[in-house]
């Protein structure tokens, strides 16, 4: 298989350990140096005069950071708030819904474990039902996906909850059509976009979700502890604060109760949030549309190489409709935990090996710093360890 590839960015531009083949951007991201430097600059700015920074400049600084993010994802700055991570953003939504006994939240069997737990917790308290619709792999067409998912909607369905890009299977789900149908049916749509921003273009107005949360610290390469929660304007009155602080019954209300209640949740380091405009600038300066297309071509090559080795079919057609910079493929039966440890201990390769429905899988992430050699090292290691 002849394939030439030049990594769009040098690994030295990131703070990553040069001795590790890092194929797991998907778990916690990695931040480029100029963005990290801006983050530390904000931290110093805060420490220089904490009262001026948090007491007087807070609202204006947070608003500027929201405006830059809102422009990038095509919505209004008052429709989103910064939160520490997608888990928190989605907890805010889940815990705000007034579910009644017997109400159903429809989801898929590809969701992130921590969020499955969130919904179990809510449903245990409210006697609502968290209902998983099976989405068999390999997936085939968007229509087939939508029909299959939608066939599990009942008159008791209050909400649909699904990932835009799934964690275990790394698949891009066609969520826009689900959101459209949900809106038409009066069902609340809640999208877990933890892996989306930065990896795929995002237009929240077009997408039409009622609620959407994405991590900025994954594929937008922001510092850790940065994410956003979007709430469609009409849905904002539904949202309660997870942490009640001064913004509740504010003495100085702004035009948005949603922003007042969610933005100030007590004293915290907001440097990671304020760094978002810098990350967006970095992406624009590096023509990120091209970068992600290049990364996809390496992901595509890696997927082909691994499936050629295992003779096991990939989870989706070979299309950017289904995967972008991250892919999951099955592995022959093995001890997944041991394989992951051996890849790391013997080959210095950081890559997740997971077990799903008793089948081991590998999920590889390709970011701008990954090289063809990273992929070759992974394929060679898998080959050696399979013998
Ligand atoms: C699909 C999905 N949702 C939510 C999360 C949670 O992210 P965080 O721990 O940053 O809240 C992850 C993390 O990997 C994820 O993959």
Coordinates of N, CA, C and O in Angstrom, one line a residue, residues 246-335:
X246 N -24.4 33.6 43.1 CA -24.9 35.0 43.1 C -25.7 35.3 41.9 O -26.6 36.2 41.9
X247 N -25.6 34.5 40.8 CA -26.4 34.8 39.6 C -27.8 34.4 39.8 O -28.7 34.9 39.0
X248 N -28.1 33.6 40.8 CA -29.5 33.3 41.0 C -30.2 34.4 41.8 O -29.7 34.9 42.8
X249 N -31.3 34.9 41.3 CA -32.0 36.1 41.8 C -30.9 37.2 41.9 O -30.8 37.8 43.0
X250 N -30.2 37.4 40.8 CA -29.1 38.3 40.8 C -29.5 39.8 41.2 O -30.6 40.2 40.9
X251 N -28.7 40.4 42.0 CA -28.9 41.8 42.3 C -28.7 42.7 41.1 O -29.2 43.8 41.1
X252 N -27.9 42.2 40.2 CA -27.6 43.0 39.0 C -27.9 42.2 37.7 O -27.0 41.8 37.0
X253 N -29.2 41.9 37.5 CA -29.5 40.9 36.4 C -29.1 41.5 35.0 O -29.3 42.7 34.8
X254 N -28.6 40.6 34.2 CA -28.3 41.0 32.8 C -29.6 40.7 32.0 O -30.6 40.4 32.6
X255 N -29.5 40.7 30.7 CA -30.7 40.4 29.9 C -30.9 38.9 29.9 O -31.9 38.4 29.3
X256 N -30.0 38.1 30.4 CA -30.1 36.6 30.3 C -30.0 36.0 31.6 O -28.9 35.9 32.2
X257 N -31.1 35.4 32.1 CA -31.1 34.7 33.3 C -30.2 33.4 33.2 O -29.5 33.0 34.1
X258 N -30.3 32.8 32.0 CA -29.4 31.6 31.7 C -27.9 31.9 32.0 O -27.3 31.2 32.7
X259 N -27.5 33.1 31.4 CA -26.1 33.4 31.6 C -25.8 33.8 33.1 O -24.8 33.3 33.6
X260 N -26.7 34.6 33.7 CA -26.4 35.0 35.0 C -26.3 33.8 36.0 O -25.4 33.7 36.8
X261 N -27.2 32.8 35.8 CA -27.2 31.6 36.7 C -26.0 30.7 36.4 O -25.6 30.0 37.4
X262 N -25.6 30.6 35.2 CA -24.6 29.5 34.9 C -23.2 30.1 34.9 O -22.2 29.3 35.0
X263 N -23.0 31.4 34.7 CA -21.6 31.9 34.5 C -20.8 32.0 35.8 O -19.7 31.6 35.8
X264 N -21.5 32.6 36.8 CA -20.7 32.7 38.1 C -21.2 31.5 39.0 O -22.3 31.5 39.5
X265 N -20.3 30.6 39.2 CA -20.7 29.4 40.0 C -19.8 29.4 41.3 O -19.4 28.3 41.8
X266 N -19.3 30.6 41.7 CA -18.3 30.7 42.8 C -17.0 31.0 42.2 O -16.8 30.9 40.9
X267 N -16.0 31.2 43.0 CA -14.7 31.6 42.6 C -14.0 30.4 41.8 O -14.1 29.2 42.3
X268 N -13.5 30.6 40.7 CA -12.8 29.5 40.0 C -11.8 30.2 38.9 O -11.9 31.4 38.6
X269 N -10.9 29.3 38.5 CA -9.9 29.8 37.5 C -10.6 29.7 36.1 O -10.9 28.6 35.6
X270 N -10.8 30.9 35.5 CA -11.5 30.9 34.2 C -10.5 31.0 33.0 O -10.9 31.3 31.9
X271 N -9.2 30.9 33.3 CA -8.2 31.1 32.3 C -8.4 30.1 31.1 O -8.2 30.6 29.9
X272 N -8.8 28.9 31.3 CA -9.0 28.0 30.2 C -10.1 28.5 29.3 O -10.0 28.4 28.1
X273 N -11.2 29.0 29.9 CA -12.3 29.5 29.1 C -11.8 30.7 28.2 O -12.1 30.8 27.0
X274 N -11.0 31.6 28.9 CA -10.6 32.8 28.2 C -9.6 32.6 27.1 O -9.4 33.4 26.2
X275 N -9.0 31.4 27.1 CA -8.0 31.0 26.1 C -8.7 30.5 24.8 O -8.0 30.4 23.7
X276 N -10.0 30.3 24.8 CA -10.7 29.8 23.6 C -10.5 30.7 22.3 O -10.2 30.1 21.3
X277 N -10.6 32.0 22.4 CA -10.3 32.8 21.2 C -8.9 32.6 20.6 O -8.8 32.5 19.4
X278 N -8.0 32.3 21.5 CA -6.6 32.0 21.0 C -6.6 30.7 20.3 O -5.9 30.6 19.2
X279 N -7.3 29.7 20.8 CA -7.3 28.4 20.1 C -8.0 28.5 18.8 O -7.5 28.0 17.8
X280 N -9.0 29.3 18.7 CA -9.7 29.5 17.4 C -8.8 30.2 16.4 O -8.7 29.9 15.3
X281 N -8.0 31.2 17.0 CA -7.1 32.0 16.1 C -6.0 31.0 15.6 O -5.6 31.1 14.4
X282 N -5.5 30.1 16.5 CA -4.5 29.1 16.1 C -5.1 28.3 14.9 O -4.4 28.0 13.9
X283 N -6.3 27.8 15.1 CA -6.9 27.0 14.0 C -7.0 27.7 12.7 O -6.7 27.2 11.6
X284 N -7.5 29.0 12.8 CA -7.6 29.8 11.6 C -6.3 30.0 10.9 O -6.1 29.9 9.7
X285 N -5.3 30.3 11.7 CA -3.9 30.6 11.2 C -3.4 29.3 10.5 O -2.6 29.4 9.6
X286 N -3.8 28.2 10.9 CA -3.3 26.9 10.3 C -4.3 26.3 9.4 O -4.1 25.1 9.0
X287 N -5.2 27.0 8.9 CA -6.2 26.5 8.0 C -6.8 25.2 8.4 O -6.5 24.1 7.7
X288 N -7.5 25.1 9.5 CA -7.8 23.8 10.1 C -8.7 22.9 9.2 O -8.6 21.7 9.4
X289 N -9.4 23.5 8.3 CA -10.2 22.7 7.4 C -9.3 21.7 6.6 O -9.6 20.6 6.5
X290 N -8.2 22.3 6.2 CA -7.2 21.5 5.4 C -6.5 20.5 6.4 O -6.3 19.3 6.0
X291 N -6.2 20.9 7.6 CA -5.5 20.1 8.6 C -6.4 18.8 8.8 O -5.9 17.7 8.8
X292 N -7.7 19.1 9.1 CA -8.5 17.9 9.5 C -8.7 17.0 8.3 O -8.8 15.8 8.5
X293 N -8.7 17.5 7.1 CA -8.8 16.6 5.9 C -7.5 15.8 5.8 O -7.6 14.6 5.5
X294 N -6.4 16.4 6.0 CA -5.1 15.6 6.0 C -5.1 14.6 7.1 O -4.8 13.4 6.8
X295 N -5.5 14.9 8.3 CA -5.6 14.0 9.4 C -6.5 12.8 9.0 O -6.3 11.6 9.3
X296 N -7.6 13.2 8.4 CA -8.6 12.1 8.0 C -7.9 11.1 7.0 O -8.1 9.9 7.1
X297 N -7.1 11.6 6.1 CA -6.5 10.7 5.2 C -5.5 9.7 5.9 O -5.5 8.6 5.5
X298 N -4.9 10.2 6.9 CA -4.0 9.3 7.7 C -4.9 8.3 8.5 O -4.5 7.1 8.6
X299 N -6.0 8.8 9.0 CA -6.9 7.9 9.8 C -7.4 6.8 8.9 O -7.5 5.7 9.2
X300 N -7.7 7.2 7.7 CA -8.3 6.3 6.7 C -7.2 5.2 6.3 O -7.5 4.0 6.3
X301 N -6.0 5.7 6.2 CA -4.9 4.7 5.9 C -4.7 3.8 7.0 O -4.6 2.6 6.9
X302 N -4.7 4.3 8.3 CA -4.5 3.5 9.5 C -5.6 2.5 9.6 O -5.4 1.3 9.9
X303 N -6.8 2.9 9.3 CA -8.0 2.0 9.4 C -7.8 0.9 8.4 O -8.1 -0.3 8.7
X304 N -7.4 1.2 7.2 CA -7.2 0.2 6.2 C -6.1 -0.8 6.6 O -6.3 -2.0 6.4
X305 N -5.0 -0.3 7.1 CA -3.9 -1.1 7.5 C -4.3 -2.1 8.6 O -3.9 -3.3 8.6
X306 N -5.0 -1.6 9.6 CA -5.4 -2.5 10.7 C -6.4 -3.5 10.3 O -6.3 -4.7 10.7
X307 N -7.4 -3.1 9.5 CA -8.4 -4.1 9.1 C -7.8 -5.1 8.1 O -8.2 -6.3 8.1
X308 N -6.7 -4.7 7.4 CA -6.0 -5.7 6.5 C -5.3 -6.7 7.4 O -5.2 -7.9 7.0
X309 N -4.9 -6.3 8.5 CA -4.1 -7.2 9.4 C -5.1 -8.1 10.1 O -4.8 -9.3 10.3
X310 N -6.3 -7.6 10.5 CA -7.2 -8.4 11.4 C -8.2 -9.2 10.5 O -8.8 -10.1 11.1
X311 N -8.4 -8.7 9.3 CA -9.5 -9.3 8.5 C -10.8 -9.1 9.1 O -11.8 -9.9 8.9
X312 N -11.0 -8.1 10.0 CA -12.3 -7.8 10.6 C -12.9 -6.5 10.0 O -12.1 -5.6 9.8
X313 N -14.1 -6.5 9.7 CA -14.7 -5.3 9.0 C -14.7 -4.1 9.9 O -14.9 -4.2 11.1
X314 N -14.5 -2.9 9.3 CA -14.6 -1.7 10.0 C -16.1 -1.4 10.5 O -17.0 -2.1 10.0
X315 N -16.3 -0.4 11.3 CA -17.6 -0.2 11.8 C -18.6 0.7 11.0 O -19.7 0.8 11.3
X316 N -18.0 1.2 9.9 CA -18.8 2.1 9.0 C -18.2 2.1 7.6 O -17.1 1.7 7.4
X317 N -19.0 2.6 6.7 CA -18.5 2.8 5.3 C -17.3 3.8 5.4 O -17.2 4.6 6.4
X318 N -16.4 3.7 4.4 CA -15.3 4.6 4.4 C -15.7 6.0 4.0 O -15.5 6.3 2.8
X319 N -16.2 6.8 4.9 CA -16.7 8.1 4.5 C -16.6 9.1 5.6 O -16.7 8.8 6.8
X320 N -16.3 10.4 5.3 CA -16.2 11.4 6.3 C -17.6 11.7 6.9 O -17.8 12.5 7.8
X321 N -18.7 11.1 6.3 CA -20.0 11.2 6.9 C -20.0 10.4 8.2 O -20.7 10.7 9.2
X322 N -19.1 9.4 8.4 CA -19.2 8.5 9.5 C -18.0 8.6 10.5 O -18.1 8.3 11.6
X323 N -16.8 9.1 10.0 CA -15.7 9.3 10.9 C -14.8 10.3 10.3 O -14.8 10.6 9.1
X324 N -14.0 11.0 11.2 CA -13.1 12.0 10.7 C -11.7 11.8 11.1 O -10.9 11.3 10.4
X325 N -11.3 12.2 12.4 CA -9.9 12.1 12.8 C -9.8 10.9 13.8 O -8.7 10.8 14.4
X326 N -10.8 10.2 14.1 CA -10.8 9.2 15.1 C -11.6 8.0 14.5 O -12.6 8.2 13.9
X327 N -11.1 6.8 14.7 CA -11.8 5.6 14.2 C -11.6 4.5 15.2 O -10.6 4.4 15.9
X328 N -12.6 3.6 15.2 CA -12.6 2.4 16.0 C -12.7 1.2 15.1 O -13.5 1.2 14.2
X329 N -11.9 0.2 15.3 CA -12.0 -1.0 14.5 C -11.9 -2.2 15.5 O -11.2 -2.2 16.5
X330 N -12.6 -3.4 15.1 CA -12.5 -4.5 16.0 C -11.1 -5.2 15.9 O -10.4 -5.1 14.9
X331 N -10.8 -5.9 17.0 CA -9.6 -6.7 17.0 C -10.0 -8.1 17.3 O -11.0 -8.4 17.8
X332 N -9.1 -9.1 16.9 CA -9.4 -10.5 17.2 C -9.5 -10.6 18.7 O -8.9 -9.8 19.5
X333 N -10.2 -11.6 19.2 CA -10.4 -11.8 20.6 C -9.0 -11.9 21.3 O -8.1 -12.5 20.9
X334 N -8.9 -11.1 22.4 CA -7.7 -11.0 23.2 C -8.0 -10.4 24.5 O -9.1 -10.0 24.8
X335 N -7.0 -10.4 25.4 CA -7.1 -9.7 26.7 C -6.8 -8.2 26.4 O -5.7 -7.8 26.3

